[in-house]
Amino acid sequence: MTMFKQILDILNSTTRNKMLLLHCALLSCLAFLIKAKATHPDEVLDLPGLEFPLNYKHYSGYLNATKGRHLHYWFVESQRSPAGDPLILWLNGGPGCSSLDGFLSELGPLHVSADGKTLYNNTYAWNRVANVLFLEAPAGVGFSYADDKKYFTDDDSVSYDNYIALLHFFEKFPDFKQNAFYITGESYGGIYIPTLSVRVLTGPADINFKGFAIGNGYLDGTNLTNSIVFFAYYHGLIGPELWSSLAQYCCDGHASQETCDFAGDISKDCQDALSEVTNVVQNIGLNVYNLYSDCAHSKEKTSRYAVDKRNILRYLPKPKQGFMFTDDPPCTDSSNLRKWLNQPSVRQALHIPTHVQDWDICSLDVEIGYKRIYDTMRPQILKLIGSGKLRGLIYNGDVDMACNFLGDEWFSYNLGLKVTKDFRPWTFNGQIAGFVKNYGKLTFMTIKGSGHMVPQDKPGPAFKMIENFLSNKPF
């Protein structure tokens, strides 16, 4: 019986019954209006391709940054206890790549099927234990935009815009302001996360900030450049003759972390040897994101690789022409995400205005106009850990070449923090899942057999990793 039929029945009843029924009908109307008012304007109520019920609420819309910049977000509440569970901010890197890649193919609860039409449940979604906010930043990335369509930016501007957007999020969702808050992400998030974390730590806003986690992070350009040469040799990618040349011309005759400088002012002979390394890592068809995985073959040009290529071996010489082959191996295929997200019905469900650009996994406009200010995050990490208020996690898939584990391991060690638990294995489902080392409130760990996108390559171990970190359980 509908509400309106109830009211019609009132008109045909006795006076006493009329009063009773009218009272009930008014209560029903009031409850209906309260419920309608309580619905958040950004709540996603229907999603094309979703064919199963959800046990959590989720929201999509925009957070205001500075100077007419609008950052798209997608927020999913915890499946367990939204009021009590931590709040995680997730940032993909680039610079210029979309955090919806993290949502729809890594740690989010909904993943896009290969056909780009339907969604399926991610068993190891991080929102099983936390509320997760995915932010597309900076403006120009994904569905984020600027009123003036000018996308020149830099590290500091991005961190400030993200900070302002975060304050707007807490205005939209004040009930989550007291939840324990963590900043997480991967790749160039190695710059985004520490710089934003310092702003949150030192800023005036009352945020219950507890820590940060950085996956396969761009934490120190020199370390990553020097270490990728060692990574290539010890993974069988370059032969002993080339290694001998590298040792002779770049390392004073003996190859070690202390003697080799592949990123500095090097000789012509060293440049020639390093050019061959560049060819091997970048141009012979290896998957730079996961050495042990095949390259995906997509008919579409991938913006992901075009952006990340500028980070990989950034300081090394260009490859020699004619060595092996020089076609860019895309190695990732995001055509399913692009197909699903750019459907008009999906854009409408996510509250994306019609004037906003089509979604792509990375923005070349943003990347080309991006000014890098920092090459190392050493001062920022030391400030964060030195505050005594925060816990930090640096984790790496150990077969990634885009931001290899060895460079981030060197970075962690060279911070000079006291070792509180030495290098040791950790397990998932009774198997060794990687190795871990503790420097007080900072943890460094590897995920065995994983590439650049850890929650995608090793979802089970990645889930245990984040669950243990959030709850401060030992590995």
Short mmCIF file of C-alpha atoms in Angstrom, two decimals:
data_model
loop_
_atom_site.label_atom_id
_atom_site.label_comp_id
_atom_site.label_asym_id
_atom_site.label_seq_id
_atom_site.Cartn_x
_atom_site.Cartn_y
_atom_site.Cartn_z
CA MET A 1 0.00 0.00 0.00
CA THR A 2 1.51 3.30 -1.04
CA MET A 3 1.55 6.42 1.11
CA PHE A 4 -0.92 8.12 -1.21
CA LYS A 5 -3.39 5.22 -1.07
CA GLN A 6 -3.22 5.42 2.73
CA ILE A 7 -4.28 9.07 2.56
CA LEU A 8 -7.19 8.25 0.20
CA ASP A 9 -8.38 5.56 2.57
CA ILE A 10 -8.40 8.12 5.36
CA LEU A 11 -10.97 10.17 3.49
CA ASN A 12 -13.36 7.17 3.38
CA SER A 13 -13.00 6.12 7.03
CA THR A 14 -14.80 7.12 10.22
CA THR A 15 -13.79 10.32 12.02
CA ARG A 16 -11.94 8.47 14.78
CA ASN A 17 -10.16 6.24 12.32
CA LYS A 18 -9.47 9.27 10.16
CA MET A 19 -7.54 10.95 12.94
CA LEU A 20 -5.58 7.80 13.75
CA LEU A 21 -4.73 7.07 10.14
CA LEU A 22 -3.88 10.69 9.40
CA HIS A 23 -1.47 10.66 12.34
CA CYS A 24 0.23 7.52 10.98
CA ALA A 25 0.34 8.91 7.45
CA LEU A 26 1.96 12.13 8.64
CA LEU A 27 4.59 10.13 10.54
CA SER A 28 5.27 8.12 7.39
CA CYS A 29 5.64 11.32 5.36
CA LEU A 30 7.96 12.80 7.99
CA ALA A 31 10.12 9.69 8.04
CA PHE A 32 10.26 9.74 4.25
CA LEU A 33 11.31 13.39 4.18
CA ILE A 34 13.97 12.85 6.87
CA LYS A 35 15.39 9.92 4.94
CA ALA A 36 15.43 11.92 1.69
CA LYS A 37 17.15 14.83 3.43
CA ALA A 38 19.72 12.48 4.97
CA THR A 39 20.88 11.21 1.59
CA HIS A 40 24.25 12.82 0.81
CA PRO A 41 24.18 14.71 -2.52
CA ASP A 42 27.35 12.89 -3.67
CA GLU A 43 26.13 9.40 -2.76
CA VAL A 44 26.25 6.96 -5.67
CA LEU A 45 22.86 5.27 -5.74
CA ASP A 46 23.10 3.32 -8.98
CA LEU A 47 26.13 2.18 -10.96
CA PRO A 48 26.01 0.72 -14.50
CA GLY A 49 27.58 -2.72 -14.67
CA LEU A 50 27.03 -3.44 -10.98
CA GLU A 51 24.99 -6.63 -10.73
CA PHE A 52 25.28 -7.45 -7.02
CA PRO A 53 24.28 -5.65 -3.80
CA LEU A 54 26.78 -3.64 -1.75
CA ASN A 55 27.07 -3.65 2.04
CA TYR A 56 28.61 -0.17 2.18
CA LYS A 57 27.88 3.35 0.96
CA HIS A 58 30.03 5.16 -1.56
CA TYR A 59 30.20 8.71 -2.87
CA SER A 60 31.61 10.50 -5.90
CA GLY A 61 31.92 14.21 -6.54
CA TYR A 62 34.31 17.12 -6.34
CA LEU A 63 36.51 18.72 -3.71
CA ASN A 64 37.56 22.32 -4.20
CA ALA A 65 41.26 23.14 -4.28
CA THR A 66 42.77 26.57 -5.10
CA LYS A 67 42.27 28.95 -8.03
CA GLY A 68 39.23 27.26 -9.55
CA ARG A 69 40.66 23.75 -9.43
CA HIS A 70 38.24 20.91 -8.74
CA LEU A 71 39.53 17.48 -7.74
CA HIS A 72 37.34 14.46 -8.34
CA TYR A 73 37.04 11.99 -5.49
CA TRP A 74 35.43 8.59 -4.98
CA PHE A 75 34.91 7.67 -1.34
CA VAL A 76 33.93 4.20 -0.11
CA GLU A 77 32.91 3.55 3.45
CA SER A 78 34.27 0.60 5.37
CA GLN A 79 32.44 -2.71 5.05
CA ARG A 80 33.09 -3.33 8.75
CA SER A 81 32.54 -0.23 10.89
CA PRO A 82 32.59 3.16 9.11
CA ALA A 83 32.35 5.09 12.37
CA GLY A 84 35.26 3.32 14.05
CA ASP A 85 37.56 2.19 11.25
CA PRO A 86 40.47 4.33 9.97
CA LEU A 87 40.18 6.68 7.01
CA ILE A 88 42.72 6.16 4.21
CA LEU A 89 43.55 8.65 1.47
CA TRP A 90 44.93 6.91 -1.66
CA LEU A 91 47.00 8.73 -4.31
CA ASN A 92 48.36 7.23 -7.51
CA GLY A 93 51.46 8.82 -8.96
CA GLY A 94 52.76 9.77 -12.39
CA PRO A 95 52.92 12.69 -11.94
CA GLY A 96 49.61 12.91 -13.72
CA CYS A 97 48.04 9.46 -13.22
CA SER A 98 44.58 8.72 -11.89
CA SER A 99 43.77 7.22 -8.50
CA LEU A 100 40.77 5.52 -10.09
CA ASP A 101 43.32 3.04 -11.42
CA GLY A 102 44.00 2.26 -7.77
CA PHE A 103 40.26 1.96 -7.14
CA LEU A 104 39.21 -0.12 -10.15
CA SER A 105 42.22 -2.41 -10.62
CA GLU A 106 44.14 -2.46 -7.33
CA LEU A 107 42.70 -1.96 -3.83
CA GLY A 108 39.15 -0.72 -4.41
CA PRO A 109 36.11 -2.93 -3.75
CA LEU A 110 34.86 -2.78 -7.36
CA HIS A 111 36.97 -3.86 -10.31
CA VAL A 112 36.18 -3.53 -14.01
CA SER A 113 35.91 -6.70 -16.07
CA ALA A 114 38.10 -7.14 -19.14
CA ASP A 115 35.20 -6.31 -21.46
CA GLY A 116 34.79 -2.86 -19.90
CA LYS A 117 31.07 -3.46 -19.28
CA THR A 118 30.61 -5.04 -15.87
CA LEU A 119 32.03 -4.79 -12.36
CA TYR A 120 33.12 -7.57 -10.04
CA ASN A 121 33.88 -7.75 -6.33
CA ASN A 122 37.46 -7.48 -5.09
CA THR A 123 37.82 -10.02 -2.28
CA TYR A 124 40.84 -8.21 -0.85
CA ALA A 125 39.49 -4.66 -0.99
CA TRP A 126 41.06 -2.37 1.58
CA ASN A 127 37.65 -1.05 2.58
CA ARG A 128 37.10 -4.34 4.39
CA VAL A 129 39.03 -2.70 7.24
CA ALA A 130 39.03 1.03 6.43
CA ASN A 131 37.16 3.89 4.82
CA VAL A 132 39.04 4.75 1.62
CA LEU A 133 39.13 8.09 -0.20
CA PHE A 134 40.49 7.99 -3.76
CA LEU A 135 41.53 11.45 -4.99
CA GLU A 136 42.34 12.27 -8.62
CA ALA A 137 45.11 14.85 -8.44
CA PRO A 138 46.35 17.25 -9.60
CA ALA A 139 43.69 19.05 -11.65
CA GLY A 140 43.66 17.74 -15.20
CA VAL A 141 44.05 14.12 -14.09
CA GLY A 142 41.13 11.77 -14.74
CA PHE A 143 37.89 13.66 -14.10
CA SER A 144 39.58 16.49 -12.16
CA TYR A 145 39.70 19.85 -13.89
CA ALA A 146 40.50 23.56 -13.63
CA ASP A 147 38.12 26.29 -14.71
CA ASP A 148 40.82 27.90 -16.85
CA LYS A 149 42.07 24.52 -18.20
CA LYS A 150 45.65 25.49 -17.34
CA TYR A 151 47.49 22.53 -15.88
CA PHE A 152 50.98 23.83 -15.14
CA THR A 153 51.84 22.82 -11.59
CA ASP A 154 54.63 21.59 -9.29
CA ASP A 155 55.25 19.46 -6.22
CA ASP A 156 54.42 22.16 -3.70
CA SER A 157 51.30 23.37 -5.51
CA VAL A 158 49.99 19.80 -5.71
CA SER A 159 50.52 19.17 -2.00
CA TYR A 160 48.77 22.43 -1.11
CA ASP A 161 45.83 21.73 -3.43
CA ASN A 162 45.52 18.24 -1.97
CA TYR A 163 45.56 19.72 1.53
CA ILE A 164 42.81 22.23 0.71
CA ALA A 165 40.78 19.46 -0.95
CA LEU A 166 41.20 17.31 2.15
CA LEU A 167 39.80 20.12 4.32
CA HIS A 168 36.81 20.33 1.98
CA PHE A 169 36.32 16.57 2.31
CA PHE A 170 36.00 16.91 6.09
CA GLU A 171 33.48 19.70 5.56
CA LYS A 172 31.43 17.36 3.40
CA PHE A 173 31.90 14.41 5.74
CA PRO A 174 32.35 15.85 9.25
CA ASP A 175 31.52 12.52 10.90
CA PHE A 176 34.87 11.13 9.73
CA LYS A 177 37.02 13.90 11.16
CA GLN A 178 37.75 11.96 14.35
CA ASN A 179 38.67 8.71 12.57
CA ALA A 180 42.35 7.77 12.55
CA PHE A 181 43.69 9.16 9.26
CA TYR A 182 46.40 7.72 7.00
CA ILE A 183 47.86 8.95 3.70
CA THR A 184 48.79 6.19 1.26
CA GLY A 185 49.67 5.69 -2.39
CA GLU A 186 52.30 4.50 -4.84
CA SER A 187 54.90 5.49 -7.45
CA TYR A 188 55.24 9.30 -7.69
CA GLY A 189 53.11 9.18 -4.57
CA GLY A 190 56.60 8.91 -3.06
CA ILE A 191 56.65 12.70 -3.56
CA TYR A 192 52.93 13.42 -3.12
CA ILE A 193 52.57 11.58 0.19
CA PRO A 194 55.46 12.99 2.26
CA THR A 195 54.88 16.57 1.07
CA LEU A 196 51.16 16.38 1.88
CA SER A 197 51.88 14.60 5.16
CA VAL A 198 54.12 17.45 6.32
CA ARG A 199 51.31 19.92 5.58
CA VAL A 200 48.81 17.85 7.56
CA LEU A 201 51.26 17.39 10.44
CA THR A 202 52.15 21.07 10.69
CA GLY A 203 48.91 22.66 9.45
CA PRO A 204 46.22 24.28 11.60
CA ALA A 205 43.48 21.77 10.77
CA ASP A 206 42.43 19.36 13.52
CA ILE A 207 42.98 16.06 11.70
CA ASN A 208 43.55 12.79 13.57
CA PHE A 209 46.65 12.02 11.50
CA LYS A 210 48.33 8.74 12.43
CA GLY A 211 50.66 7.75 9.61
CA PHE A 212 51.53 7.15 5.96
CA ALA A 213 52.29 4.24 3.62
CA ILE A 214 54.22 4.51 0.34
CA GLY A 215 54.27 1.71 -2.22
CA ASN A 216 57.11 1.44 -4.77
CA GLY A 217 57.70 5.11 -4.19
CA TYR A 218 59.77 7.67 -6.04
CA LEU A 219 61.57 8.65 -2.83
CA ASP A 220 65.04 9.47 -4.13
CA GLY A 221 65.89 9.83 -7.82
CA THR A 222 69.61 9.21 -7.43
CA ASN A 223 69.08 6.04 -5.40
CA LEU A 224 66.58 4.68 -7.89
CA THR A 225 68.90 5.41 -10.82
CA ASN A 226 71.95 3.84 -9.23
CA SER A 227 70.08 0.82 -7.92
CA ILE A 228 68.34 -0.09 -11.20
CA VAL A 229 71.73 -0.92 -12.73
CA PHE A 230 72.46 -3.36 -9.87
CA PHE A 231 68.89 -4.70 -10.17
CA ALA A 232 69.38 -5.35 -13.89
CA TYR A 233 72.65 -7.21 -13.41
CA TYR A 234 71.54 -9.38 -10.50
CA HIS A 235 68.29 -10.28 -12.30
CA GLY A 236 70.20 -11.53 -15.33
CA LEU A 237 69.31 -8.68 -17.69
CA ILE A 238 72.87 -7.66 -18.56
CA GLY A 239 75.88 -9.86 -19.10
CA PRO A 240 79.27 -9.98 -17.33
CA GLU A 241 81.04 -8.08 -20.13
CA LEU A 242 78.77 -5.06 -19.77
CA TRP A 243 78.95 -5.31 -15.97
CA SER A 244 82.74 -5.25 -16.15
CA SER A 245 82.58 -2.13 -18.32
CA LEU A 246 80.24 -0.46 -15.87
CA ALA A 247 82.51 -1.32 -12.96
CA GLN A 248 85.57 -0.05 -14.82
CA TYR A 249 84.18 3.19 -16.21
CA CYS A 250 81.53 4.15 -13.61
CA CYS A 251 82.71 2.61 -10.33
CA ASP A 252 86.51 3.05 -10.12
CA GLY A 253 87.01 -0.62 -10.96
CA HIS A 254 84.82 -2.09 -8.21
CA ALA A 255 81.01 -2.05 -8.29
CA SER A 256 79.32 -1.20 -5.00
CA GLN A 257 76.72 1.23 -3.69
CA GLU A 258 79.50 3.46 -2.38
CA THR A 259 81.72 3.51 -5.49
CA CYS A 260 79.18 3.64 -8.34
CA ASP A 261 77.59 6.89 -9.48
CA PHE A 262 75.42 6.36 -12.53
CA ALA A 263 73.42 9.55 -12.03
CA GLY A 264 76.15 12.16 -11.71
CA ASP A 265 78.72 13.78 -13.97
CA ILE A 266 80.02 10.70 -15.79
CA SER A 267 82.61 10.01 -18.47
CA LYS A 268 81.90 9.23 -22.12
CA ASP A 269 82.83 5.57 -21.61
CA CYS A 270 80.45 5.35 -18.65
CA GLN A 271 77.69 6.98 -20.72
CA ASP A 272 78.16 4.41 -23.51
CA ALA A 273 77.91 1.50 -21.05
CA LEU A 274 74.84 2.97 -19.36
CA SER A 275 73.12 3.50 -22.72
CA GLU A 276 73.08 -0.27 -23.15
CA VAL A 277 71.48 -0.66 -19.73
CA THR A 278 68.82 1.86 -20.73
CA ASN A 279 68.10 -0.18 -23.86
CA VAL A 280 67.64 -3.37 -21.85
CA VAL A 281 65.37 -1.94 -19.17
CA GLN A 282 63.29 0.34 -21.36
CA ASN A 283 63.28 -0.88 -24.90
CA ILE A 284 63.56 -4.61 -25.39
CA GLY A 285 59.99 -5.51 -24.48
CA LEU A 286 60.36 -6.21 -20.77
CA ASN A 287 57.52 -5.28 -18.46
CA VAL A 288 58.99 -2.39 -16.47
CA TYR A 289 56.22 -2.69 -13.89
CA ASN A 290 56.76 -6.40 -13.26
CA LEU A 291 59.85 -8.11 -14.63
CA TYR A 292 58.26 -11.55 -14.33
CA SER A 293 55.03 -10.67 -16.15
CA ASP A 294 54.47 -10.46 -19.88
CA CYS A 295 53.77 -7.15 -21.57
CA ALA A 296 50.12 -6.52 -22.28
CA HIS A 297 49.34 -6.00 -25.95
CA SER A 298 46.82 -3.24 -26.44
CA LYS A 299 45.71 -1.63 -29.67
CA GLU A 300 45.56 1.67 -27.84
CA LYS A 301 48.52 3.86 -26.93
CA THR A 302 48.89 3.81 -23.16
CA SER A 303 49.44 7.13 -21.44
CA ARG A 304 50.58 5.26 -18.32
CA TYR A 305 53.86 4.10 -19.82
CA ALA A 306 54.46 7.40 -21.60
CA VAL A 307 54.32 9.19 -18.25
CA ASP A 308 56.23 6.65 -16.19
CA LYS A 309 58.97 6.36 -18.81
CA ARG A 310 60.13 9.84 -17.83
CA ASN A 311 60.76 8.60 -14.29
CA ILE A 312 62.48 5.33 -15.19
CA LEU A 313 66.23 5.82 -15.51
CA ARG A 314 65.59 9.55 -15.49
CA TYR A 315 69.24 10.51 -15.11
CA LEU A 316 70.74 7.85 -17.37
CA PRO A 317 71.82 8.46 -20.98
CA LYS A 318 69.38 7.85 -23.80
CA PRO A 319 69.62 4.40 -25.37
CA LYS A 320 71.78 3.86 -28.41
CA GLN A 321 69.70 3.79 -31.58
CA GLY A 322 69.50 0.43 -33.24
CA PHE A 323 70.21 -1.65 -30.13
CA MET A 324 67.55 -4.35 -29.87
CA PHE A 325 64.28 -2.62 -30.79
CA THR A 326 63.04 0.75 -29.62
CA ASP A 327 59.24 0.57 -29.75
CA ASP A 328 57.73 1.62 -26.44
CA PRO A 329 56.37 -1.50 -24.75
CA PRO A 330 53.11 -0.42 -23.07
CA CYS A 331 52.97 -3.48 -20.77
CA THR A 332 49.71 -2.29 -19.21
CA ASP A 333 46.25 -2.25 -20.75
CA SER A 334 43.74 0.12 -19.15
CA SER A 335 41.29 0.08 -22.07
CA ASN A 336 38.67 -1.65 -19.92
CA LEU A 337 38.75 1.18 -17.36
CA ARG A 338 38.64 3.80 -20.08
CA LYS A 339 35.70 2.12 -21.79
CA TRP A 340 33.65 1.76 -18.61
CA LEU A 341 34.36 5.18 -17.09
CA ASN A 342 33.63 7.11 -20.29
CA GLN A 343 30.11 5.75 -20.68
CA PRO A 344 27.64 8.66 -20.27
CA SER A 345 25.61 6.60 -17.80
CA VAL A 346 28.67 5.96 -15.61
CA ARG A 347 29.73 9.60 -15.69
CA GLN A 348 26.20 10.59 -14.67
CA ALA A 349 26.17 8.07 -11.82
CA LEU A 350 29.50 9.46 -10.57
CA HIS A 351 28.22 13.06 -10.82
CA ILE A 352 30.71 14.10 -13.52
CA PRO A 353 29.63 17.29 -15.37
CA THR A 354 29.28 17.00 -19.15
CA HIS A 355 31.95 19.68 -19.75
CA VAL A 356 34.66 17.59 -18.04
CA GLN A 357 37.17 15.81 -20.29
CA ASP A 358 37.10 12.07 -21.03
CA TRP A 359 38.84 9.91 -18.48
CA ASP A 360 42.30 8.52 -19.20
CA ILE A 361 44.63 6.69 -16.86
CA CYS A 362 47.28 9.44 -17.08
CA SER A 363 47.30 13.01 -18.36
CA LEU A 364 50.15 13.93 -20.68
CA ASP A 365 49.12 17.60 -20.38
CA VAL A 366 49.69 17.48 -16.63
CA GLU A 367 52.93 15.53 -16.91
CA ILE A 368 54.41 17.82 -19.58
CA GLY A 369 53.53 20.94 -17.57
CA TYR A 370 54.74 19.51 -14.27
CA LYS A 371 57.73 21.05 -12.49
CA ARG A 372 59.59 18.71 -10.14
CA ILE A 373 60.95 20.53 -7.12
CA TYR A 374 62.22 17.59 -5.08
CA ASP A 375 64.54 14.74 -5.95
CA THR A 376 64.64 13.23 -2.46
CA MET A 377 62.15 12.94 0.37
CA ARG A 378 64.79 12.44 3.05
CA PRO A 379 64.06 15.72 4.97
CA GLN A 380 60.30 15.13 4.83
CA ILE A 381 60.43 11.51 6.03
CA LEU A 382 62.82 12.41 8.85
CA LYS A 383 60.52 15.25 9.91
CA LEU A 384 57.47 12.97 9.90
CA ILE A 385 59.10 10.13 11.82
CA GLY A 386 60.99 12.54 14.06
CA SER A 387 57.71 14.08 15.22
CA GLY A 388 57.11 10.95 17.29
CA LYS A 389 53.41 11.16 16.39
CA LEU A 390 53.33 9.12 13.18
CA ARG A 391 54.09 5.65 11.92
CA GLY A 392 55.38 5.12 8.39
CA LEU A 393 55.48 2.20 5.97
CA ILE A 394 57.62 1.97 2.83
CA TYR A 395 56.77 -1.15 0.84
CA ASN A 396 57.99 -2.46 -2.49
CA GLY A 397 57.12 -5.23 -4.87
CA ASP A 398 60.52 -6.82 -5.46
CA VAL A 399 60.31 -7.31 -9.26
CA ASP A 400 59.36 -3.74 -10.18
CA MET A 401 61.79 -1.78 -12.35
CA ALA A 402 59.85 1.51 -12.47
CA CYS A 403 60.69 2.25 -8.80
CA ASN A 404 62.78 -0.70 -7.71
CA PHE A 405 62.93 -2.10 -4.18
CA LEU A 406 66.70 -1.72 -3.86
CA GLY A 407 66.61 2.06 -4.27
CA ASP A 408 63.91 2.41 -1.61
CA GLU A 409 65.75 -0.02 0.66
CA TRP A 410 68.89 2.13 0.35
CA PHE A 411 66.78 5.21 1.04
CA SER A 412 65.33 3.70 4.23
CA TYR A 413 68.72 2.52 5.48
CA ASN A 414 70.47 5.81 4.72
CA LEU A 415 68.00 7.79 6.84
CA GLY A 416 70.18 6.85 9.79
CA LEU A 417 67.31 5.69 11.98
CA LYS A 418 67.99 3.08 14.64
CA VAL A 419 67.20 -0.49 13.59
CA THR A 420 64.74 -1.98 16.09
CA LYS A 421 64.01 -5.28 14.29
CA ASP A 422 66.39 -6.63 11.67
CA PHE A 423 65.63 -7.95 8.19
CA ARG A 424 63.37 -11.03 8.39
CA PRO A 425 60.66 -12.84 6.42
CA TRP A 426 56.94 -12.27 6.87
CA THR A 427 54.21 -14.68 5.81
CA PHE A 428 50.75 -14.88 4.25
CA ASN A 429 48.73 -18.10 4.34
CA GLY A 430 51.73 -20.01 5.62
CA GLN A 431 54.04 -18.88 2.81
CA ILE A 432 56.82 -16.31 2.83
CA ALA A 433 55.29 -13.15 1.39
CA GLY A 434 58.37 -10.94 1.55
CA PHE A 435 60.84 -9.44 4.00
CA VAL A 436 60.57 -6.67 6.56
CA LYS A 437 62.82 -4.42 8.65
CA ASN A 438 61.89 -1.93 11.37
CA TYR A 439 63.47 1.43 12.14
CA GLY A 440 61.37 2.36 15.16
CA LYS A 441 58.18 3.91 13.82
CA LEU A 442 59.27 3.41 10.19
CA THR A 443 58.90 0.00 8.53
CA PHE A 444 60.47 -1.09 5.25
CA MET A 445 59.12 -4.25 3.61
CA THR A 446 59.12 -6.13 0.34
CA ILE A 447 56.35 -8.17 -1.26
CA LYS A 448 57.77 -11.26 -2.95
CA GLY A 449 57.01 -11.63 -6.64
CA SER A 450 55.07 -8.37 -6.90
CA GLY A 451 55.65 -5.58 -9.35
CA HIS A 452 54.86 -1.87 -9.22
CA MET A 453 51.15 -2.22 -8.39
CA VAL A 454 51.29 -4.37 -5.24
CA PRO A 455 47.54 -4.58 -4.45
CA GLN A 456 46.95 -5.72 -8.03
CA ASP A 457 49.79 -8.24 -8.29
CA LYS A 458 49.57 -9.66 -4.76
CA PRO A 459 46.16 -8.71 -3.37
CA GLY A 460 46.18 -11.13 -0.42
CA PRO A 461 49.59 -10.19 0.98
CA ALA A 462 48.83 -6.51 0.29
CA PHE A 463 45.63 -6.75 2.32
CA LYS A 464 47.41 -8.39 5.25
CA MET A 465 50.12 -5.73 5.01
CA ILE A 466 47.70 -2.79 5.26
CA GLU A 467 45.55 -4.49 7.91
CA ASN A 468 48.59 -5.11 10.12
CA PHE A 469 49.92 -1.62 9.56
CA LEU A 470 46.64 0.11 10.42
CA SER A 471 46.19 -1.96 13.56
CA ASN A 472 49.92 -1.69 14.45
CA LYS A 473 50.30 -5.47 14.53
CA PRO A 474 53.81 -6.95 14.07
CA PHE A 475 54.69 -8.76 10.84
#
